[in-house]
PDB file of C-alpha atoms in Angstrom:
ATOM      1  CA  MET A   1      97.973  93.038  73.060  1.00 54.00           C
ATOM      2  CA  ASP A   2      96.204  96.296  72.836  1.00 76.00           C
ATOM      3  CA  LEU A   3      99.655  98.482  72.131  1.00 85.00           C
ATOM      4  CA  PHE A   4      99.523  96.396  68.924  1.00 88.00           C
ATOM      5  CA  THR A   5      96.143  97.450  67.538  1.00 88.00           C
ATOM      6  CA  THR A   6      96.208 100.672  68.881  1.00 90.00           C
ATOM      7  CA  SER A   7      99.656 101.424  67.663  1.00 91.00           C
ATOM      8  CA  LEU A   8      98.170 100.190  64.125  1.00 91.00           C
ATOM      9  CA  SER A   9      95.221 102.297  64.466  1.00 91.00           C
ATOM     10  CA  LEU A  10      97.470 105.525  65.088  1.00 92.00           C
ATOM     11  CA  ALA A  11      99.522 104.784  62.287  1.00 94.00           C
ATOM     12  CA  GLY A  12      96.732 104.700  59.846  1.00 93.00           C
ATOM     13  CA  LEU A  13      97.089 100.935  59.104  1.00 92.00           C
ATOM     14  CA  GLN A  14      94.328  97.967  59.429  1.00 90.00           C
ATOM     15  CA  PRO A  15      95.426  94.933  61.918  1.00 87.00           C
ATOM     16  CA  PRO A  16      96.026  91.515  59.961  1.00 88.00           C
ATOM     17  CA  THR A  17      93.596  89.549  59.272  1.00 87.00           C
ATOM     18  CA  ASP A  18      95.180  86.298  59.353  1.00 88.00           C
ATOM     19  CA  ARG A  19      95.064  85.656  62.767  1.00 81.00           C
ATOM     20  CA  GLU A  20      92.831  85.848  65.985  1.00 77.00           C
ATOM     21  CA  LEU A  21      94.092  89.514  68.029  1.00 79.00           C
ATOM     22  CA  ASP A  22      92.437  89.777  71.297  1.00 74.00           C
ATOM     23  CA  GLY A  23      94.136  93.403  71.694  1.00 80.00           C
ATOM     24  CA  LEU A  24      91.555  96.279  71.497  1.00 82.00           C
ATOM     25  CA  ASP A  25      92.591  99.534  69.936  1.00 87.00           C
ATOM     26  CA  LEU A  26      92.917 101.976  72.860  1.00 86.00           C
ATOM     27  CA  THR A  27      92.855 104.916  70.439  1.00 88.00           C
ATOM     28  CA  HIS A  28      89.696 106.809  71.745  1.00 85.00           C
ATOM     29  CA  VAL A  29      90.824 106.099  75.500  1.00 83.00           C
ATOM     30  CA  LEU A  30      94.233 107.996  74.719  1.00 86.00           C
ATOM     31  CA  LEU A  31      92.704 110.960  72.530  1.00 88.00           C
ATOM     32  CA  GLU A  32      89.216 111.117  73.708  1.00 86.00           C
ATOM     33  CA  ASN A  33      89.825 110.046  77.571  1.00 77.00           C
ATOM     34  CA  ARG A  34      86.849 107.858  76.743  1.00 76.00           C
ATOM     35  CA  ILE A  35      86.315 104.421  78.858  1.00 71.00           C
ATOM     36  CA  ILE A  36      86.256 100.998  77.534  1.00 73.00           C
ATOM     37  CA  GLU A  37      84.166  98.688  79.716  1.00 80.00           C
ATOM     38  CA  ARG A  38      85.668  94.890  79.249  1.00 85.00           C
ATOM     39  CA  PRO A  39      87.026  92.216  81.154  1.00 92.00           C
ATOM     40  CA  ILE A  40      90.367  92.454  82.389  1.00 89.00           C
ATOM     41  CA  PHE A  41      91.828  88.785  83.088  1.00 91.00           C
ATOM     42  CA  TYR A  42      94.711  88.978  85.272  1.00 89.00           C
ATOM     43  CA  TYR A  43      97.302  85.854  84.168  1.00 84.00           C
ATOM     44  CA  ARG A  44     100.176  84.444  86.538  1.00 78.00           C
ATOM     45  CA  GLY A  45     102.122  82.611  83.878  1.00 72.00           C
ATOM     46  CA  ASN A  46      99.644  80.136  82.371  1.00 76.00           C
ATOM     47  CA  GLU A  47      97.038  80.417  85.142  1.00 83.00           C
ATOM     48  CA  MET A  48      93.988  83.042  84.910  1.00 87.00           C
ATOM     49  CA  MET A  49      94.130  84.336  88.876  1.00 89.00           C
ATOM     50  CA  ALA A  50      91.518  87.156  88.731  1.00 94.00           C
ATOM     51  CA  VAL A  51      89.244  88.839  86.132  1.00 96.00           C
ATOM     52  CA  ARG A  52      88.159  92.355  86.628  1.00 94.00           C
ATOM     53  CA  MET A  53      84.274  93.747  85.194  1.00 94.00           C
ATOM     54  CA  GLY A  54      83.581  97.167  86.048  1.00 89.00           C
ATOM     55  CA  LEU A  55      84.318  98.208  89.722  1.00 92.00           C
ATOM     56  CA  TYR A  56      84.073  94.466  90.917  1.00 95.00           C
ATOM     57  CA  LYS A  57      87.200  91.999  90.912  1.00 95.00           C
ATOM     58  CA  ALA A  58      87.092  88.332  91.221  1.00 96.00           C
ATOM     59  CA  HIS A  59      90.341  86.436  92.272  1.00 93.00           C
ATOM     60  CA  TYR A  60      90.364  82.500  91.236  1.00 92.00           C
ATOM     61  CA  TRP A  61      93.827  81.479  92.666  1.00 85.00           C
ATOM     62  CA  THR A  62      95.628  83.845  95.332  1.00 81.00           C
ATOM     63  CA  TRP A  63      99.305  83.438  96.071  1.00 73.00           C
ATOM     64  CA  SER A  64     101.890  86.584  97.297  1.00 70.00           C
ATOM     65  CA  ASN A  65     105.149  84.886  97.171  1.00 69.00           C
ATOM     66  CA  SER A  66     106.859  81.318  98.167  1.00 73.00           C
ATOM     67  CA  TRP A  67     107.523  80.699 101.964  1.00 75.00           C
ATOM     68  CA  GLU A  68     111.054  80.320 100.625  1.00 80.00           C
ATOM     69  CA  GLU A  69     111.164  83.695  99.122  1.00 77.00           C
ATOM     70  CA  PHE A  70     109.401  85.123 102.237  1.00 77.00           C
ATOM     71  CA  LYS A  71     111.801  82.952 104.614  1.00 82.00           C
ATOM     72  CA  LYS A  72     114.922  85.413 102.536  1.00 82.00           C
ATOM     73  CA  GLY A  73     113.016  88.350 103.406  1.00 79.00           C
ATOM     74  CA  ILE A  74     111.077  89.142  99.933  1.00 75.00           C
ATOM     75  CA  ASP A  75     107.628  90.063 100.876  1.00 72.00           C
ATOM     76  CA  PHE A  76     105.578  90.893  97.765  1.00 70.00           C
ATOM     77  CA  CYS A  77     103.002  92.672 100.095  1.00 69.00           C
ATOM     78  CA  PRO A  78     105.034  94.304 102.786  1.00 69.00           C
ATOM     79  CA  GLY A  79     102.462  94.881 105.915  1.00 67.00           C
ATOM     80  CA  GLN A  80      99.574  93.986 104.063  1.00 70.00           C
ATOM     81  CA  SER A  81      98.176  90.689 105.698  1.00 69.00           C
ATOM     82  CA  ILE A  82      94.575  89.616 104.103  1.00 72.00           C
ATOM     83  CA  PRO A  83      93.204  86.053 104.942  1.00 70.00           C
ATOM     84  CA  VAL A  84      93.062  83.662 102.153  1.00 67.00           C
ATOM     85  CA  VAL A  85      94.547  86.083 100.011  1.00 72.00           C
ATOM     86  CA  THR A  86      98.348  87.059 100.846  1.00 69.00           C
ATOM     87  CA  SER A  87      99.369  83.645 101.350  1.00 71.00           C
ATOM     88  CA  HIS A  88     102.229  81.919 100.257  1.00 72.00           C
ATOM     89  CA  THR A  89     101.129  78.632  99.202  1.00 70.00           C
ATOM     90  CA  GLN A  90      98.803  78.817  95.966  1.00 74.00           C
ATOM     91  CA  GLU A  91      95.033  78.882  97.036  1.00 75.00           C
ATOM     92  CA  GLU A  92      92.511  77.807  94.399  1.00 79.00           C
ATOM     93  CA  HIS A  93      89.224  79.493  94.540  1.00 82.00           C
ATOM     94  CA  THR A  94      88.161  78.442  91.549  1.00 81.00           C
ATOM     95  CA  GLN A  95      84.760  77.194  92.686  1.00 86.00           C
ATOM     96  CA  GLN A  96      84.095  79.892  94.958  1.00 92.00           C
ATOM     97  CA  PRO A  97      86.205  83.303  94.187  1.00 94.00           C
ATOM     98  CA  ILE A  98      87.189  86.156  96.448  1.00 93.00           C
ATOM     99  CA  ILE A  99      84.981  88.786  95.031  1.00 96.00           C
ATOM    100  CA  PHE A 100      85.892  92.289  95.852  1.00 95.00           C
ATOM    101  CA  HIS A 101      84.243  95.773  95.203  1.00 96.00           C
ATOM    102  CA  LEU A 102      87.372  98.505  93.951  1.00 92.00           C
ATOM    103  CA  GLY A 103      85.030 101.241  94.199  1.00 92.00           C
ATOM    104  CA  ARG A 104      84.542 100.927  97.869  1.00 94.00           C
ATOM    105  CA  ASP A 105      87.646  98.887  98.514  1.00 91.00           C
ATOM    106  CA  LEU A 106      90.996  99.772  96.079  1.00 88.00           C
ATOM    107  CA  GLY A 107      93.117  98.034  98.305  1.00 84.00           C
ATOM    108  CA  GLU A 108      91.351  94.622  98.363  1.00 87.00           C
ATOM    109  CA  LYS A 109      91.308  93.928 101.776  1.00 86.00           C
ATOM    110  CA  TYR A 110      87.813  93.299 102.557  1.00 90.00           C
ATOM    111  CA  PRO A 111      86.366  90.577 100.380  1.00 92.00           C
ATOM    112  CA  ILE A 112      82.512  90.662  99.937  1.00 95.00           C
ATOM    113  CA  SER A 113      80.747  88.005 101.944  1.00 94.00           C
ATOM    114  CA  VAL A 114      80.036  84.999  99.931  1.00 93.00           C
ATOM    115  CA  SER A 115      76.191  84.930 101.420  1.00 95.00           C
ATOM    116  CA  SER A 116      75.425  88.215 100.329  1.00 97.00           C
ATOM    117  CA  ALA A 117      73.316  88.975  97.451  1.00 98.00           C
ATOM    118  CA  GLU A 118      75.754  91.295  95.902  1.00 98.00           C
ATOM    119  CA  TYR A 119      78.451  88.218  95.781  1.00 97.00           C
ATOM    120  CA  GLN A 120      75.385  86.343  94.227  1.00 97.00           C
ATOM    121  CA  ALA A 121      74.649  88.798  91.689  1.00 98.00           C
ATOM    122  CA  VAL A 122      78.747  89.977  90.739  1.00 97.00           C
ATOM    123  CA  LEU A 123      79.262  85.922  90.559  1.00 97.00           C
ATOM    124  CA  LYS A 124      76.243  85.506  87.850  1.00 97.00           C
ATOM    125  CA  GLN A 125      77.985  88.362  85.618  1.00 96.00           C
ATOM    126  CA  ILE A 126      81.189  87.447  85.956  1.00 96.00           C
ATOM    127  CA  SER A 127      81.033  83.236  85.328  1.00 96.00           C
ATOM    128  CA  PRO A 128      79.277  83.273  81.776  1.00 97.00           C
ATOM    129  CA  VAL A 129      82.314  85.879  81.183  1.00 96.00           C
ATOM    130  CA  VAL A 130      85.011  83.771  82.504  1.00 96.00           C
ATOM    131  CA  GLU A 131      83.700  80.647  81.078  1.00 95.00           C
ATOM    132  CA  LYS A 132      83.406  81.999  77.705  1.00 95.00           C
ATOM    133  CA  HIS A 133      86.986  83.186  77.778  1.00 93.00           C
ATOM    134  CA  ARG A 134      88.617  80.202  78.903  1.00 91.00           C
ATOM    135  CA  LYS A 135      86.810  78.178  76.055  1.00 92.00           C
ATOM    136  CA  GLU A 136      87.390  80.541  73.215  1.00 88.00           C
ATOM    137  CA  LEU A 137      91.578  81.439  74.759  1.00 85.00           C
ATOM    138  CA  VAL A 138      93.900  79.883  72.441  1.00 79.00           C
ATOM    139  CA  PRO A 139      97.353  79.445  73.888  1.00 76.00           C
ATOM    140  CA  GLY A 140     100.176  80.623  72.562  1.00 71.00           C
ATOM    141  CA  MET A 141     103.707  80.352  72.780  1.00 65.00           C
ATOM    142  CA  PRO A 142     105.452  83.016  75.492  1.00 63.00           C
ATOM    143  CA  GLN A 143     106.879  86.223  74.761  1.00 63.00           C
ATOM    144  CA  LEU A 144     107.636  87.665  77.588  1.00 66.00           C
ATOM    145  CA  ASN A 145     109.277  84.830  79.668  1.00 71.00           C
ATOM    146  CA  MET A 146     112.415  86.431  80.952  1.00 73.00           C
ATOM    147  CA  CYS A 147     112.822  86.456  84.900  1.00 77.00           C
ATOM    148  CA  ASP A 148     114.915  89.255  86.640  1.00 77.00           C
ATOM    149  CA  LEU A 149     114.622  89.022  90.331  1.00 73.00           C
ATOM    150  CA  ALA A 150     115.338  92.793  90.115  1.00 72.00           C
ATOM    151  CA  VAL A 151     111.847  93.426  88.183  1.00 70.00           C
ATOM    152  CA  MET A 152     110.233  91.128  90.828  1.00 60.00           C
ATOM    153  CA  ASN A 153     111.062  92.672  93.537  1.00 54.00           C
ATOM    154  CA  TRP A 154     108.434  95.465  94.148  1.00 59.00           C
ATOM    155  CA  ALA A 155     107.336  97.835  96.553  1.00 64.00           C
ATOM    156  CA  PRO A 156     103.683  99.324  97.451  1.00 65.00           C
ATOM    157  CA  ALA A 157     103.173 102.772  95.713  1.00 63.00           C
ATOM    158  CA  GLY A 158     103.968 105.171  98.710  1.00 67.00           C
ATOM    159  CA  CYS A 159     105.832 102.808 100.308  1.00 73.00           C
ATOM    160  CA  GLU A 160     109.073 105.611 100.713  1.00 71.00           C
ATOM    161  CA  LYS A 161     106.469 107.713 102.763  1.00 76.00           C
ATOM    162  CA  LEU A 162     106.590 104.898 105.032  1.00 73.00           C
ATOM    163  CA  GLY A 163     110.038 104.005 105.019  1.00 75.00           C
ATOM    164  CA  LYS A 164     109.300 100.523 104.083  1.00 73.00           C
ATOM    165  CA  CYS A 165     110.460  99.923 100.411  1.00 75.00           C
ATOM    166  CA  LEU A 166     112.188  97.142  99.388  1.00 70.00           C
ATOM    167  CA  LYS A 167     115.307  97.405  97.544  1.00 73.00           C
ATOM    168  CA  GLY A 168     115.844  94.975  94.701  1.00 72.00           C
ATOM    169  CA  PRO A 169     119.102  92.980  93.840  1.00 77.00           C
ATOM    170  CA  GLU A 170     121.302  93.819  90.521  1.00 82.00           C
ATOM    171  CA  THR A 171     119.631  93.066  87.387  1.00 82.00           C
ATOM    172  CA  ASN A 172     120.610  89.945  85.863  1.00 83.00           C
ATOM    173  CA  PRO A 173     117.797  88.620  83.158  1.00 80.00           C
ATOM    174  CA  TRP A 174     117.474  85.215  82.055  1.00 79.00           C
ATOM    175  CA  LYS A 175     115.182  82.758  80.197  1.00 78.00           C
ATOM    176  CA  CYS A 176     112.466  81.324  82.540  1.00 76.00           C
ATOM    177  CA  GLU A 177     109.712  79.114  82.737  1.00 68.00           C
ATOM    178  CA  TRP A 178     106.362  80.204  84.742  1.00 58.00           C
ATOM    179  CA  PRO A 179     104.942  76.556  85.984  1.00 54.00           C
ATOM    180  CA  HIS A 180     102.206  78.204  87.990  1.00 46.00           C
TER     181      HIS A 180
END
């Protein structure tokens, strides 16, 4: 994690050399307000769901929450229905990821058309990065495999202004597995 390497740097310590670390030292971001351009991979359990590169984000899997949860009144995306993105079943897009330009569409509501030159150019940039990541990634033992419905129920920023925030249940953490 970036916290580990950054904390070591702030303490004036070198990271261990007996293992591969995927975190970056973010001291310059914190102290000098500099941006580090690198891909950010989004995971849900062991599955890479999306990757962000610069202003673009490509979704390889989409899923908001299950029908079972939704029928109980749990909606991770209240008031937000975006075709092929906010589904209650896992949808695979690994052959043709859904790509958004976050500078024009921060809410990720309007995917870039797959037939556009922009989509093809972005896909050409992102695909080798994702392929390299998948080849080089060494899965580790889960460190954060505690679940808590109180944490998993969330409401989007600004929901209090709309009066549409979800009320989460009482906290009751348990050790869990994420099969997806």
